[in-house]
């Protein structure tokens, strides 16, 4: 199992591939599976703006599309003094596919903070309401 610092390093490395020509705000994510594999993602922007893909969702889609279904943690890295948390839609998607996992935030200055997804998305709507 990777250390928190290794997971953040993977997110920082993924961030280097960000396609952020419009916002210039580069984000990287590293999603760890239950078995310890790491799937990374970066944000990918587009001239329509609205079709932008966030780093977190890219990592989730990559892992799901490779058949992984159980996840343990995610790390998110950006160059912001206040640590960048996942946006609202990413919180919903993380809840759907990962549940109440630890979300490790980091920046380029070495600041780190770990939050549970439940803290970021209280009273989440999910499949339990549909039964
Ligand atoms: N972004 C992410 O990829 N993840 C986040 O957690 C916050 C925002 C991206 C989307 C867009 O490409 C840029 O950051 C500015 O919003």
PDB file of C-alpha atoms and ligand atoms in Angstrom:
ATOM      1  CA  UNK A   1       0.000   0.000   0.000  1.00  0.00           C
ATOM      2  CA  UNK A   2       1.318   3.442  -0.927  1.00  0.00           C
ATOM      3  CA  UNK A   3       1.962   6.015   1.762  1.00  0.00           C
ATOM      4  CA  UNK A   4      -0.098   9.221   1.713  1.00  0.00           C
ATOM      5  CA  UNK A   5       2.958  11.010   0.478  1.00  0.00           C
ATOM      6  CA  UNK A   6       3.426   8.544  -2.409  1.00  0.00           C
ATOM      7  CA  UNK A   7      -0.216   8.953  -3.386  1.00  0.00           C
ATOM      8  CA  UNK A   8       0.155  12.747  -3.405  1.00  0.00           C
ATOM      9  CA  UNK A   9       3.347  12.386  -5.448  1.00  0.00           C
ATOM     10  CA  UNK A  10       1.394  10.341  -8.018  1.00  0.00           C
ATOM     11  CA  UNK A  11      -1.240  13.102  -8.142  1.00  0.00           C
ATOM     12  CA  UNK A  12       1.450  15.768  -8.526  1.00  0.00           C
ATOM     13  CA  UNK A  13       3.002  13.808 -11.384  1.00  0.00           C
ATOM     14  CA  UNK A  14      -0.369  13.374 -13.110  1.00  0.00           C
ATOM     15  CA  UNK A  15      -0.948  17.115 -12.726  1.00  0.00           C
ATOM     16  CA  UNK A  16       1.998  17.726 -15.047  1.00  0.00           C
ATOM     17  CA  UNK A  17      -0.092  16.271 -17.890  1.00  0.00           C
ATOM     18  CA  UNK A  18      -3.028  18.633 -17.272  1.00  0.00           C
ATOM     19  CA  UNK A  19      -4.558  20.138 -20.403  1.00  0.00           C
ATOM     20  CA  UNK A  20      -5.524  23.456 -18.867  1.00  0.00           C
ATOM     21  CA  UNK A  21      -5.042  25.930 -21.715  1.00  0.00           C
ATOM     22  CA  UNK A  22      -7.978  28.092 -20.614  1.00  0.00           C
ATOM     23  CA  UNK A  23      -7.888  28.256 -16.819  1.00  0.00           C
ATOM     24  CA  UNK A  24      -4.173  27.447 -16.471  1.00  0.00           C
ATOM     25  CA  UNK A  25      -5.240  25.727 -13.252  1.00  0.00           C
ATOM     26  CA  UNK A  26      -3.644  22.299 -13.282  1.00  0.00           C
ATOM     27  CA  UNK A  27      -4.985  19.495 -11.149  1.00  0.00           C
ATOM     28  CA  UNK A  28      -3.842  15.911 -10.645  1.00  0.00           C
ATOM     29  CA  UNK A  29      -5.577  13.016  -8.918  1.00  0.00           C
ATOM     30  CA  UNK A  30      -4.440   9.558  -7.840  1.00  0.00           C
ATOM     31  CA  UNK A  31      -7.061   6.954  -7.001  1.00  0.00           C
ATOM     32  CA  UNK A  32      -5.963   3.862  -5.110  1.00  0.00           C
ATOM     33  CA  UNK A  33      -7.805   0.581  -5.566  1.00  0.00           C
ATOM     34  CA  UNK A  34      -8.490  -1.876  -2.767  1.00  0.00           C
ATOM     35  CA  UNK A  35      -5.623  -4.019  -4.046  1.00  0.00           C
ATOM     36  CA  UNK A  36      -3.190  -1.089  -4.039  1.00  0.00           C
ATOM     37  CA  UNK A  37      -3.092  -0.152  -7.717  1.00  0.00           C
ATOM     38  CA  UNK A  38      -3.054   3.550  -8.524  1.00  0.00           C
ATOM     39  CA  UNK A  39      -5.024   5.148 -11.358  1.00  0.00           C
ATOM     40  CA  UNK A  40      -4.175   8.768 -12.040  1.00  0.00           C
ATOM     41  CA  UNK A  41      -5.974  11.589 -13.831  1.00  0.00           C
ATOM     42  CA  UNK A  42      -5.485  15.221 -14.769  1.00  0.00           C
ATOM     43  CA  UNK A  43      -7.956  17.892 -15.799  1.00  0.00           C
ATOM     44  CA  UNK A  44      -8.613  18.141 -19.533  1.00  0.00           C
ATOM     45  CA  UNK A  45     -10.109  21.387 -20.794  1.00  0.00           C
ATOM     46  CA  UNK A  46     -11.728  22.185 -24.102  1.00  0.00           C
ATOM     47  CA  UNK A  47     -12.678  25.322 -26.088  1.00  0.00           C
ATOM     48  CA  UNK A  48     -16.331  24.893 -25.137  1.00  0.00           C
ATOM     49  CA  UNK A  49     -15.281  25.118 -21.454  1.00  0.00           C
ATOM     50  CA  UNK A  50     -18.357  23.141 -20.407  1.00  0.00           C
ATOM     51  CA  UNK A  51     -16.893  19.861 -21.603  1.00  0.00           C
ATOM     52  CA  UNK A  52     -13.974  20.104 -19.213  1.00  0.00           C
ATOM     53  CA  UNK A  53     -13.136  16.892 -17.397  1.00  0.00           C
ATOM     54  CA  UNK A  54     -11.869  17.197 -13.826  1.00  0.00           C
ATOM     55  CA  UNK A  55      -8.801  15.251 -12.722  1.00  0.00           C
ATOM     56  CA  UNK A  56     -10.793  13.226 -10.189  1.00  0.00           C
ATOM     57  CA  UNK A  57     -13.361  12.019 -12.665  1.00  0.00           C
ATOM     58  CA  UNK A  58     -10.693  11.165 -15.234  1.00  0.00           C
ATOM     59  CA  UNK A  59      -9.033   8.934 -12.605  1.00  0.00           C
ATOM     60  CA  UNK A  60     -12.369   7.324 -11.682  1.00  0.00           C
ATOM     61  CA  UNK A  61     -13.321   6.699 -15.330  1.00  0.00           C
ATOM     62  CA  UNK A  62      -9.911   5.217 -16.074  1.00  0.00           C
ATOM     63  CA  UNK A  63     -10.150   2.794 -13.159  1.00  0.00           C
ATOM     64  CA  UNK A  64     -13.769   1.806 -13.830  1.00  0.00           C
ATOM     65  CA  UNK A  65     -13.105   1.296 -17.518  1.00  0.00           C
ATOM     66  CA  UNK A  66     -10.253  -1.047 -16.613  1.00  0.00           C
ATOM     67  CA  UNK A  67     -12.669  -3.104 -14.555  1.00  0.00           C
ATOM     68  CA  UNK A  68     -11.746  -1.909 -11.055  1.00  0.00           C
ATOM     69  CA  UNK A  69     -14.661  -1.468  -8.649  1.00  0.00           C
ATOM     70  CA  UNK A  70     -13.241  -1.198  -5.099  1.00  0.00           C
ATOM     71  CA  UNK A  71     -11.389   1.917  -4.033  1.00  0.00           C
ATOM     72  CA  UNK A  72      -9.550   2.887  -0.898  1.00  0.00           C
ATOM     73  CA  UNK A  73      -8.344   6.514  -1.131  1.00  0.00           C
ATOM     74  CA  UNK A  74      -7.894   9.414  -3.512  1.00  0.00           C
ATOM     75  CA  UNK A  75      -5.248  12.141  -3.520  1.00  0.00           C
ATOM     76  CA  UNK A  76      -5.784  15.489  -5.242  1.00  0.00           C
ATOM     77  CA  UNK A  77      -2.992  17.958  -5.976  1.00  0.00           C
ATOM     78  CA  UNK A  78      -3.108  21.524  -7.252  1.00  0.00           C
ATOM     79  CA  UNK A  79      -1.092  24.723  -7.022  1.00  0.00           C
ATOM     80  CA  UNK A  80      -3.289  26.641  -4.609  1.00  0.00           C
ATOM     81  CA  UNK A  81      -2.475  27.974  -1.170  1.00  0.00           C
ATOM     82  CA  UNK A  82      -5.845  26.885   0.188  1.00  0.00           C
ATOM     83  CA  UNK A  83      -5.923  23.183  -0.636  1.00  0.00           C
ATOM     84  CA  UNK A  84      -8.107  22.411  -3.656  1.00  0.00           C
ATOM     85  CA  UNK A  85     -11.034  20.144  -2.781  1.00  0.00           C
ATOM     86  CA  UNK A  86     -13.064  18.176  -5.353  1.00  0.00           C
ATOM     87  CA  UNK A  87     -15.890  20.119  -7.029  1.00  0.00           C
ATOM     88  CA  UNK A  88     -19.520  19.237  -6.293  1.00  0.00           C
ATOM     89  CA  UNK A  89     -20.077  16.868  -9.252  1.00  0.00           C
ATOM     90  CA  UNK A  90     -16.800  15.057  -8.470  1.00  0.00           C
ATOM     91  CA  UNK A  91     -17.906  14.600  -4.855  1.00  0.00           C
ATOM     92  CA  UNK A  92     -21.109  12.975  -6.076  1.00  0.00           C
ATOM     93  CA  UNK A  93     -19.237  10.662  -8.461  1.00  0.00           C
ATOM     94  CA  UNK A  94     -16.668   9.738  -5.813  1.00  0.00           C
ATOM     95  CA  UNK A  95     -19.495   8.911  -3.397  1.00  0.00           C
ATOM     96  CA  UNK A  96     -21.213   6.758  -6.005  1.00  0.00           C
ATOM     97  CA  UNK A  97     -18.181   4.664  -6.884  1.00  0.00           C
ATOM     98  CA  UNK A  98     -15.879   4.898  -3.864  1.00  0.00           C
ATOM     99  CA  UNK A  99     -18.120   5.555  -0.859  1.00  0.00           C
ATOM    100  CA  UNK A 100     -16.803   7.292   2.226  1.00  0.00           C
ATOM    101  CA  UNK A 101     -13.100   7.197   1.348  1.00  0.00           C
ATOM    102  CA  UNK A 102     -10.364   9.462   2.710  1.00  0.00           C
ATOM    103  CA  UNK A 103      -9.647  12.391   0.382  1.00  0.00           C
ATOM    104  CA  UNK A 104      -6.043  13.521   0.663  1.00  0.00           C
ATOM    105  CA  UNK A 105      -5.447  17.090  -0.493  1.00  0.00           C
ATOM    106  CA  UNK A 106      -2.034  18.500  -1.290  1.00  0.00           C
ATOM    107  CA  UNK A 107      -0.367  21.508  -2.845  1.00  0.00           C
ATOM    108  CA  UNK A 108       3.032  22.273  -4.325  1.00  0.00           C
ATOM    109  CA  UNK A 109       4.281  23.788  -1.079  1.00  0.00           C
ATOM    110  CA  UNK A 110       3.906  20.472   0.737  1.00  0.00           C
ATOM    111  CA  UNK A 111       0.714  21.331   2.597  1.00  0.00           C
ATOM    112  CA  UNK A 112      -1.452  18.252   3.211  1.00  0.00           C
ATOM    113  CA  UNK A 113      -4.865  17.555   4.686  1.00  0.00           C
ATOM    114  CA  UNK A 114      -7.015  14.440   4.764  1.00  0.00           C
ATOM    115  CA  UNK A 115     -10.799  14.623   4.923  1.00  0.00           C
ATOM    116  CA  UNK A 116     -13.442  11.929   4.715  1.00  0.00           C
ATOM    117  CA  UNK A 117     -15.660  12.216   1.658  1.00  0.00           C
ATOM    118  CA  UNK A 118     -18.689  12.208   4.010  1.00  0.00           C
ATOM    119  CA  UNK A 119     -17.456  15.537   5.434  1.00  0.00           C
ATOM    120  CA  UNK A 120     -17.333  16.996   1.929  1.00  0.00           C
ATOM    121  CA  UNK A 121     -20.718  15.589   0.924  1.00  0.00           C
ATOM    122  CA  UNK A 122     -23.020  15.366   3.928  1.00  0.00           C
ATOM    123  CA  UNK A 123     -26.463  13.770   3.496  1.00  0.00           C
ATOM    124  CA  UNK A 124     -25.500  12.461   0.073  1.00  0.00           C
ATOM    125  CA  UNK A 125     -28.138  11.267  -2.337  1.00  0.00           C
ATOM    126  CA  UNK A 126     -27.315   7.789  -3.542  1.00  0.00           C
ATOM    127  CA  UNK A 127     -28.754   4.473  -4.608  1.00  0.00           C
ATOM    128  CA  UNK A 128     -30.034   3.734  -1.116  1.00  0.00           C
ATOM    129  CA  UNK A 129     -32.916   6.159  -1.813  1.00  0.00           C
ATOM    130  CA  UNK A 130     -33.941   4.289  -4.941  1.00  0.00           C
ATOM    131  CA  UNK A 131     -34.771   0.974  -3.265  1.00  0.00           C
TER     132      UNK A 131
HETATM  133  N1  LIG B   1     -10.600  21.112 -11.488  1.00  0.00           N
HETATM  134  C1  LIG B   1     -10.299  19.792 -11.268  1.00  0.00           C
HETATM  135  O1  LIG B   1      -9.821  19.093 -12.190  1.00  0.00           O
HETATM  136  N2  LIG B   1     -10.525  19.277 -10.041  1.00  0.00           N
HETATM  137  C2  LIG B   1     -10.904  20.001  -8.958  1.00  0.00           C
HETATM  138  O2  LIG B   1     -10.988  19.464  -7.876  1.00  0.00           O
HETATM  139  C3  LIG B   1     -11.215  21.429  -9.104  1.00  0.00           C
HETATM  140  C4  LIG B   1     -11.213  21.949 -10.492  1.00  0.00           C
HETATM  141  C5  LIG B   1     -10.270  21.688 -12.787  1.00  0.00           C
HETATM  142  C6  LIG B   1     -11.418  21.939 -13.703  1.00  0.00           C
HETATM  143  C7  LIG B   1     -10.858  23.031 -14.588  1.00  0.00           C
HETATM  144  O3  LIG B   1     -10.103  22.436 -15.620  1.00  0.00           O
HETATM  145  C8  LIG B   1      -9.892  23.791 -13.685  1.00  0.00           C
HETATM  146  O4  LIG B   1      -9.635  22.941 -12.588  1.00  0.00           O
HETATM  147  C9  LIG B   1     -10.431  25.111 -13.180  1.00  0.00           C
HETATM  148  O5  LIG B   1     -11.680  24.953 -12.602  1.00  0.00           O
END
